[in-house]
Tab-separated table of C-alpha atoms and ligand atoms in Angstrom:
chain	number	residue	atom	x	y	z
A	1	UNK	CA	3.942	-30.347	-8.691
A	2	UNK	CA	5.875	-27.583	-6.727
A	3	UNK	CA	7.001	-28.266	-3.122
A	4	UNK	CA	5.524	-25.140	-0.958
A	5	UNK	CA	7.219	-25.077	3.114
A	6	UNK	CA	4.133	-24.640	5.358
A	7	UNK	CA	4.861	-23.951	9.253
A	8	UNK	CA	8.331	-25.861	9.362
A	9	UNK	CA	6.917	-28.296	6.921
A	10	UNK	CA	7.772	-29.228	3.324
A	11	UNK	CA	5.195	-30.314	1.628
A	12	UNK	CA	3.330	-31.169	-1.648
A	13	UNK	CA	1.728	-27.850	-3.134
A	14	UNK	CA	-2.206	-29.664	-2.978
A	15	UNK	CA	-1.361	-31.208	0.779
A	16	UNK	CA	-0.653	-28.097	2.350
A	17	UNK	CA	-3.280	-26.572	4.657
A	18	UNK	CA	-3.709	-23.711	7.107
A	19	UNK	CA	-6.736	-23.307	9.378
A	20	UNK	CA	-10.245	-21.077	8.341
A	21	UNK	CA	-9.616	-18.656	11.052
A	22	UNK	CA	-6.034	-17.943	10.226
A	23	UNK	CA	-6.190	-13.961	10.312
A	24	UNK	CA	-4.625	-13.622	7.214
A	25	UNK	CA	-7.487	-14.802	5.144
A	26	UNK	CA	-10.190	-13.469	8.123
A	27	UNK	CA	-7.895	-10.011	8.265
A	28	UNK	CA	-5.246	-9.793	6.221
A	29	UNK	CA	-3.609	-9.488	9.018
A	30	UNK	CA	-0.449	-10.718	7.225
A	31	UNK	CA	2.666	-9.446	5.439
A	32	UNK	CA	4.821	-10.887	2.844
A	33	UNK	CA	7.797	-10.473	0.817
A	34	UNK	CA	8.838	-11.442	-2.879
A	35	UNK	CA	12.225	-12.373	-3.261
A	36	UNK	CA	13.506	-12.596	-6.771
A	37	UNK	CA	15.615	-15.415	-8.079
A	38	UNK	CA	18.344	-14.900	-10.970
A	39	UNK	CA	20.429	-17.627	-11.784
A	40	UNK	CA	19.190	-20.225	-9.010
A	41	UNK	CA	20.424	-17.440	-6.525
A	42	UNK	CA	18.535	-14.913	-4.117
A	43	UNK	CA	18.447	-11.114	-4.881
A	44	UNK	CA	19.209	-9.144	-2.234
A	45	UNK	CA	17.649	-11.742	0.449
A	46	UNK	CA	19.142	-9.196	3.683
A	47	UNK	CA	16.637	-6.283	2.049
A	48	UNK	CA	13.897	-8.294	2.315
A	49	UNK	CA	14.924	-9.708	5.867
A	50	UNK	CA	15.114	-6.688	6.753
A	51	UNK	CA	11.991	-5.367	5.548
A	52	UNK	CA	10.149	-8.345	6.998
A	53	UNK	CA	11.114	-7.894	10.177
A	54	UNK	CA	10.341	-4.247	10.409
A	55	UNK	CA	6.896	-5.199	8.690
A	56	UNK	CA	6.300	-7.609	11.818
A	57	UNK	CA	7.689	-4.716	14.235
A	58	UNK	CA	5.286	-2.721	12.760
A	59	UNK	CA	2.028	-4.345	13.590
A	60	UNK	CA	3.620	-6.033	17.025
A	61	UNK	CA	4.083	-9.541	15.680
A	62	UNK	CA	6.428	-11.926	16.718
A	63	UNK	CA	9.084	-12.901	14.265
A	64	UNK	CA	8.561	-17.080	13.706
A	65	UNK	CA	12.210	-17.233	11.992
A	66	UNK	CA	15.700	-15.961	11.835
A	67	UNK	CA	17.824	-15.053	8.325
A	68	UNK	CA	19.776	-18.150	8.726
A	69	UNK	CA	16.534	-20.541	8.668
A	70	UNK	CA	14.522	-18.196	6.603
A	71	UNK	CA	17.588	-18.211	3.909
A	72	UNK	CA	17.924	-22.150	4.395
A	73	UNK	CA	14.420	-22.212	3.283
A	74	UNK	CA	14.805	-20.396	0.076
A	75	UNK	CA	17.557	-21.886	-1.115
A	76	UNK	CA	15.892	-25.207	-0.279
A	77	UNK	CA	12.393	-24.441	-2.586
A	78	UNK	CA	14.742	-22.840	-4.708
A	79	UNK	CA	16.568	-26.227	-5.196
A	80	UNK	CA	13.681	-28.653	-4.561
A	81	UNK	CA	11.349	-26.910	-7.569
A	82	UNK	CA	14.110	-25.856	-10.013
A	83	UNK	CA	13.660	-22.674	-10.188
A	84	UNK	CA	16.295	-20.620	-12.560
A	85	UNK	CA	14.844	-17.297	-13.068
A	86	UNK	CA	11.390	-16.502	-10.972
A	87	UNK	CA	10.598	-15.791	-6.913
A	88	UNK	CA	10.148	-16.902	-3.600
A	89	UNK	CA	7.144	-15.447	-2.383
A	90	UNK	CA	6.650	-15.521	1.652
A	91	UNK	CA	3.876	-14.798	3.964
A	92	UNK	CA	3.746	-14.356	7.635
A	93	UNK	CA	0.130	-13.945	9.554
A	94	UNK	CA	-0.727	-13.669	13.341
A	95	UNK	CA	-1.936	-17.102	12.648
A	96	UNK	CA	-5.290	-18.954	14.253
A	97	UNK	CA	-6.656	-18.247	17.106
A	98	UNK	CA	-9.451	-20.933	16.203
A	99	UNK	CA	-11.662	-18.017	16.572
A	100	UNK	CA	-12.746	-14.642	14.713
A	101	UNK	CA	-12.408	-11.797	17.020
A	102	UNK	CA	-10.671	-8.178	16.142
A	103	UNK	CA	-8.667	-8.380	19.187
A	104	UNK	CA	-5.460	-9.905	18.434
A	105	UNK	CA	-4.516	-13.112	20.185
A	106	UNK	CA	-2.101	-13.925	22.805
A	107	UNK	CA	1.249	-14.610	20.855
A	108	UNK	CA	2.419	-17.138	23.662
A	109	UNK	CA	-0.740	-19.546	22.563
A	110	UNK	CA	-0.927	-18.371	19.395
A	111	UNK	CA	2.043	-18.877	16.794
A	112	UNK	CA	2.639	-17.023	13.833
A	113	UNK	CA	1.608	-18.648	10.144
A	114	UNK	CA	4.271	-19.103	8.022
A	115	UNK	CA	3.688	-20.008	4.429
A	116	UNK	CA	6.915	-20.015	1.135
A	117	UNK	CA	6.424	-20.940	-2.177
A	118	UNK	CA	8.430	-20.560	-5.593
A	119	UNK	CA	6.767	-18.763	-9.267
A	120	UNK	CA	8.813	-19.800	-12.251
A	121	UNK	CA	9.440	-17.180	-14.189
A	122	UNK	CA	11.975	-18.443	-17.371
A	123	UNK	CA	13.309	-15.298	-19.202
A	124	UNK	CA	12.712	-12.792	-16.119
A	125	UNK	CA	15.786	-11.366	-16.525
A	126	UNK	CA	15.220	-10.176	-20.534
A	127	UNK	CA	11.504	-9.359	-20.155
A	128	UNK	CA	10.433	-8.761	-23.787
A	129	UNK	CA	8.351	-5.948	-21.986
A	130	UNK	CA	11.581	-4.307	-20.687
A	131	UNK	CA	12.225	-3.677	-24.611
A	132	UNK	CA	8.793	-2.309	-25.232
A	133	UNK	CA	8.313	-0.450	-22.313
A	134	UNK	CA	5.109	-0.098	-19.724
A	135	UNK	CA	1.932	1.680	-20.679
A	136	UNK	CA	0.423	3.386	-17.383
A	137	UNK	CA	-2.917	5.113	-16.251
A	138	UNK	CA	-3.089	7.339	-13.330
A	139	UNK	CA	-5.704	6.932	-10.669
A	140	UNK	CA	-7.173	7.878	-7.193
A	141	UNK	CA	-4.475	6.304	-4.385
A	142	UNK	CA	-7.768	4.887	-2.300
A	143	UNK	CA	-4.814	2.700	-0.051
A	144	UNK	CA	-4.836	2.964	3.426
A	145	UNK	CA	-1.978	5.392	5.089
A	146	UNK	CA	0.554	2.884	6.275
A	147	UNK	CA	1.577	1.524	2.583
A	148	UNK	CA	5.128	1.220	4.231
A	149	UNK	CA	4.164	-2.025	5.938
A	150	UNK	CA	4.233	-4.665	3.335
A	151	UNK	CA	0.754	-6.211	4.132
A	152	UNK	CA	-1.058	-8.481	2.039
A	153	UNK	CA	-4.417	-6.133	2.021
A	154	UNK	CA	-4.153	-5.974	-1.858
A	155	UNK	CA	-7.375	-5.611	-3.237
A	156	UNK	CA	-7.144	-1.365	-4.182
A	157	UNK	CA	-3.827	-2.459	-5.673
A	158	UNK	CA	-5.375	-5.615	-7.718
A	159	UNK	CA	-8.473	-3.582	-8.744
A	160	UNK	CA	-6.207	-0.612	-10.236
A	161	UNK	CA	-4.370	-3.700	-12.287
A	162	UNK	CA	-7.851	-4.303	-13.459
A	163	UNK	CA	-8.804	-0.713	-14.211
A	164	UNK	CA	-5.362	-0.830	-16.263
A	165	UNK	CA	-6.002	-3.691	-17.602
A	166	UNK	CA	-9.678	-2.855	-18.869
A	167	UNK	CA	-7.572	0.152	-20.178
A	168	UNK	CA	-5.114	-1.640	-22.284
A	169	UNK	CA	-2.503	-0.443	-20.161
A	170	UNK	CA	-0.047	-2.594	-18.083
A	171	UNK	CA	-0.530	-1.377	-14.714
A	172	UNK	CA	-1.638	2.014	-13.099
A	173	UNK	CA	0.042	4.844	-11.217
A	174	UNK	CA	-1.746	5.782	-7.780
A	175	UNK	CA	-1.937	9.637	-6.881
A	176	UNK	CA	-3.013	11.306	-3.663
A	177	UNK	CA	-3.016	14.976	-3.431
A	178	UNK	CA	-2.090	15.414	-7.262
A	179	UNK	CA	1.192	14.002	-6.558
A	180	UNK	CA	2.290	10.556	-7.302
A	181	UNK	CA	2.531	7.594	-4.280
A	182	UNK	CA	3.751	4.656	-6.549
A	183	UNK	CA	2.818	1.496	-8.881
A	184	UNK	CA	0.679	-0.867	-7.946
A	185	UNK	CA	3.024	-3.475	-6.948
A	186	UNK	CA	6.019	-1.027	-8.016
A	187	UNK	CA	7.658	2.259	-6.762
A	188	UNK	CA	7.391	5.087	-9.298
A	189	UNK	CA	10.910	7.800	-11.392
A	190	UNK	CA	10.388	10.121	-13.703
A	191	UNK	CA	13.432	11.473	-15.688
A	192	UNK	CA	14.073	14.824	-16.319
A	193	UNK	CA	16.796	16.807	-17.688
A	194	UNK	CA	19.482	13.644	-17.013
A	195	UNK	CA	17.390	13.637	-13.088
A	196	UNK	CA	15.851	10.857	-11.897
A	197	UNK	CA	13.097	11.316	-9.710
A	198	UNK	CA	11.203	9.523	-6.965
A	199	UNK	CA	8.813	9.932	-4.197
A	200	UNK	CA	11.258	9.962	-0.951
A	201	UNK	CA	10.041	7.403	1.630
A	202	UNK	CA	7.778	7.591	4.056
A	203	UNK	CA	4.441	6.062	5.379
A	204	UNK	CA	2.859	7.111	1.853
A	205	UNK	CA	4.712	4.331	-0.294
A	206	UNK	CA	6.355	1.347	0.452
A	207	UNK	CA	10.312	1.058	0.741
A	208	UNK	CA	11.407	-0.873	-2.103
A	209	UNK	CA	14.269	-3.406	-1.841
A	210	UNK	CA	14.943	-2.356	-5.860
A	211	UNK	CA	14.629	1.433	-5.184
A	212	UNK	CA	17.078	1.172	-2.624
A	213	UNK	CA	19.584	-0.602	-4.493
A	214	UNK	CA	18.798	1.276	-8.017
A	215	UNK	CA	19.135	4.704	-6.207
A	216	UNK	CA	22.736	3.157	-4.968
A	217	UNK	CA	23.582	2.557	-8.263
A	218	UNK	CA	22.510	5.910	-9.701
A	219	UNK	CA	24.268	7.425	-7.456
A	220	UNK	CA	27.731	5.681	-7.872
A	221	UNK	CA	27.109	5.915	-11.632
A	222	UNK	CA	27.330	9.773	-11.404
A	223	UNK	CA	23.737	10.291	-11.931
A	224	UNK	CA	21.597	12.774	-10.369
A	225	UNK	CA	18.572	11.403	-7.679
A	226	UNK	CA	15.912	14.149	-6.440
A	227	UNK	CA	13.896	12.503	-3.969
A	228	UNK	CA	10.427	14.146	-3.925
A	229	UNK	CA	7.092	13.929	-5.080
A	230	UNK	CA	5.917	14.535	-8.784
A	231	UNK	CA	2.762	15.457	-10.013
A	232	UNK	CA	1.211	13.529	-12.974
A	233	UNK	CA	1.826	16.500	-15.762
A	234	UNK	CA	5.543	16.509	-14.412
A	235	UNK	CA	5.141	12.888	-15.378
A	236	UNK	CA	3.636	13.901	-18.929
A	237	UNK	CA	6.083	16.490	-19.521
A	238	UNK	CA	9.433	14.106	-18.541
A	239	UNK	CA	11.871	12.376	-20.601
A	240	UNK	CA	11.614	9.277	-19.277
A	241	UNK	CA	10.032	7.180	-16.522
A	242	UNK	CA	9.781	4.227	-15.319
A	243	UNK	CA	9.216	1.517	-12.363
A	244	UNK	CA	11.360	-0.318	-10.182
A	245	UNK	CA	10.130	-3.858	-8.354
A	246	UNK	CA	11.121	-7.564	-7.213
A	247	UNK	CA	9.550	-8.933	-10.145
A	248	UNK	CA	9.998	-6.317	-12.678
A	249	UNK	CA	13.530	-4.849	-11.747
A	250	UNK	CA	13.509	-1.587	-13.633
A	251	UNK	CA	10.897	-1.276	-16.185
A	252	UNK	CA	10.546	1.482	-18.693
A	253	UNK	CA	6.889	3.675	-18.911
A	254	UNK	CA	6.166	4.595	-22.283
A	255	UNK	CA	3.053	6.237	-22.435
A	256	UNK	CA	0.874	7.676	-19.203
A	257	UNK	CA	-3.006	8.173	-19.496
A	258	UNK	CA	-2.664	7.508	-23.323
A	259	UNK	CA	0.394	10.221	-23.696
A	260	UNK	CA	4.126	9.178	-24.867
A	261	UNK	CA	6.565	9.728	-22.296
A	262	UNK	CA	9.510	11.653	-24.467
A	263	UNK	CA	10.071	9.655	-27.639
A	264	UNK	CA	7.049	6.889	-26.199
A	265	UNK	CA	9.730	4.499	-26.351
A	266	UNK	CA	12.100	2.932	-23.303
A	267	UNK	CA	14.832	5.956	-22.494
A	268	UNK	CA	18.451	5.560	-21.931
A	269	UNK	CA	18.528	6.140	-18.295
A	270	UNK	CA	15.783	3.433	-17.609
A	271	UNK	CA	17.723	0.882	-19.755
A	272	UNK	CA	21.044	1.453	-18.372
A	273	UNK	CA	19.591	1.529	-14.625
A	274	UNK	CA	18.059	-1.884	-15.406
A	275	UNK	CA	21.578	-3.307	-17.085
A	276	UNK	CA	23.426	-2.679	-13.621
A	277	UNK	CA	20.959	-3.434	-11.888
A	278	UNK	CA	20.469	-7.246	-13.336
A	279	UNK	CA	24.707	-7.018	-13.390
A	280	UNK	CA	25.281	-5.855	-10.088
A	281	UNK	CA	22.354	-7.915	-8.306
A	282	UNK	CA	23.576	-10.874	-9.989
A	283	UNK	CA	27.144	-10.494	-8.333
A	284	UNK	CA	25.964	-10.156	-5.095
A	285	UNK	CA	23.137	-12.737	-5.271
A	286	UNK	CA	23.231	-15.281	-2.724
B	9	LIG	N1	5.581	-5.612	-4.918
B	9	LIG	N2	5.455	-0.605	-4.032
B	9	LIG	C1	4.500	-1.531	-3.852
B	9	LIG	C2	3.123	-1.077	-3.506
B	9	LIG	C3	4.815	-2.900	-3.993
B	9	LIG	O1	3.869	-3.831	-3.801
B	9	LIG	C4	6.141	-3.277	-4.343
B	9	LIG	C5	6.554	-4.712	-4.481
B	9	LIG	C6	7.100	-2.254	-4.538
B	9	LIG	C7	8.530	-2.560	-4.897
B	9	LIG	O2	9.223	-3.137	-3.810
B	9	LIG	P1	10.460	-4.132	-4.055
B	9	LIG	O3	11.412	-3.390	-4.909
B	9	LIG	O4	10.966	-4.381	-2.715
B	9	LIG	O5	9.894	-5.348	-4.757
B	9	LIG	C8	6.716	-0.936	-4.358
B	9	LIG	C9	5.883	-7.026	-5.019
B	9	LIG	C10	6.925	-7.334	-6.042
B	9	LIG	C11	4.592	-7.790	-5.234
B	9	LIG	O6	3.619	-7.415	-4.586
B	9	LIG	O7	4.564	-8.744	-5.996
C-alpha cells in the first residue's frame, strides 16, 4: 500500500482523510503539480516550485510550504514507496472552511490543504508509445481563459480524453479561434521545414515545465523555435508534430483527425528532442 503525506502527515494511502467542505472537491478551488521521477530522482523540481507558487499567487492563496520542505517531501514518498520511474503528484486547496460559501475564507483561520502522493510508472522513460507515436483529434477549446493557472478544474480536459478515446485516438488537440491552445494535459509543436513550432505563452495555455526546458534545448542544439500559434491544416500540412508533458516528455503525433502527419510515423526532430531531453533532465535531476 503506498504512503500518501496529508497536511504534514505521512500516512497509509486508505487512512488519509480531508474534510467534505474542503474547496477543492466543493470548488476546485485547488492547483497541483506533477513532478516526474527518473531514476529515483526529481525532474526539474525548481520548475514546478516555481510554477506552484505563481499558481497560488494567482488566485491569492497562501503558500503552506517552502522548496526545502516541499523537496524533503518528495524525496521522502519517493523513497518510502519505491518509486524508480513514475511521479509525484501534489495538490494545494484553500482548504475547509467547514462551510460551503463562494466567498473565500479568512486564510488566518483557514489553512491551506495540502495533499502528495507517488504513480509508479516502470518503463516511463522508453514509452513503447514514444516509438509508435500519438494519434490526435482536434476539438472545440471549451476551457475557461486562465489555463495558465494550473488548477485542478479538469473535467473539459478529461472529457476531450474521452472524445479521443471513443475516437481511437490517444488524446485530443484543443482549438479556439482556428488556432491551436494545446493537449489536453500536454502543450502542443508542429515541425515544419527543420522549425519547430509552438503556441507562445500566455493566459491561453499553460506554461509547461517540459516546453520550457525542450525549447532550451532546441535552441542550444541549433534548431530553429517560432513561437506562435498554428492552425489545425498547418498541423495537417507539417512534417512532424508532437507533445511535450511531465508524464509524457516529448511524444511524437502521428496522425491528426485521421490524417498522417508527414510519413504518419514519429519524425526525427521529435525523437531527438525527446533523447536530450530524458539525457539532459536526467543529469540535472535532483
Ligand atoms: N499536465 N498543458 C496542460 C493543459 C497540462 O495539463 C500540462 C501538464 C501541460 C504540460 O506541462 P508540464 O510540461 O509542466 O507537465 C500543458 C500534467 C502532466 C497532468 O495534468 O497530468
Amino acid at each position: 500500500m503506498r504512503t500518501v503525506y496529508v497536511n504534514g502527515e505521512y500516512l497509509p494511502e486508505d487512512e488519509a482523510k480531508i474534510s467534505i467542505f474542503d474547496r477543492g472537491f466543493l470548488m476546485a478551488d485547488g492547483v497541483y503539480e506533477v513532478t516526474s521521477v527518473l531514476d529515483g530522482k526529481l525532474i526539474d523540481f525548481d520548475g514546478h516550485y516555481a510554477r506552484l507558487e505563481r499558481s497560488l499567487g494567482e488566485l491569492d492563496m497562501n503558500n503552506p510550504t517552502t522548496r526545502e520542505e516541499l523537496l524533503e517531501v518528495h524525496r521522502e514518498l519517493v523513497a518510502k514507496n519505491e518509486i524508480v520511474e513514475g511521479m509525484v503528484y501534489l495538490q494545494v486547496t484553500r482548504g475547509s472552511a467547514g462551510d460551503r460559501d463562494f466567498v473565500y475564507p479568512d486564510p488566518e483561520t483557514t489553512k491551506p490543504t495540502i495533499v502528495l502522493f507517488t504513480q509508479s510508472k516502470p518503463g516511463l522513460a522508453h514509452a513503447p508509445a514514444a516509438k509508435v507515436g500519438w494519434k490526435i483529434i482536434t476539438i472545440e477549446d471549451q476551457r475557461w481563459a486562465r489555463r495558465d493557472i494550473k488548477t485542478v478544474q479538469l473535467l473539459y480536459p478529461s472529457m476531450g480524453k474521452m472524445m479521443a478515446k471513443a475516437a481511437g485516438a490517444d488524446d485530443a488537440w484543443l482549438v479556439e479561434d482556428g488556432h491551436v491552445t494545446e493537449g489536453t494535459s500536454n502543450n502542443a509543436y508542429i515541425v515544419k521545414d527543420g522549425k519547430i513550432i509552438t503556441r507562445q505563452t500566455s493566459n491561453d495555455i499553460l506554461h509547461g515545465i517540459t516546453r520550457a526546458a525542450v525549447l532550451r534545448f532546441a535552441k542550444e542544439a541549433q534548431m530553429v523555435v517560432e513561437e506562435r500559434p498554428f492552425t489545425v491544416d498547418e498541423a495537417k500540412a507539417a512534417d512532424e508534430a508532437f507533445v511535450t508533458s511531465a508524464s509524457s516528455f516529448v511524444m511524437p503525433v502521428v496522425e491528426i483527425d485521421g490524417a498522417a502527419v508527414g510519413a504518419g510515423e514519429p519524425g526525427p526532430v521529435a525523437a531527438r528532442l525527446r533523447e536530450i531531453y530524458l539525457e539532459e533532465s536526467l543529469k540535472a535531476a535532483i
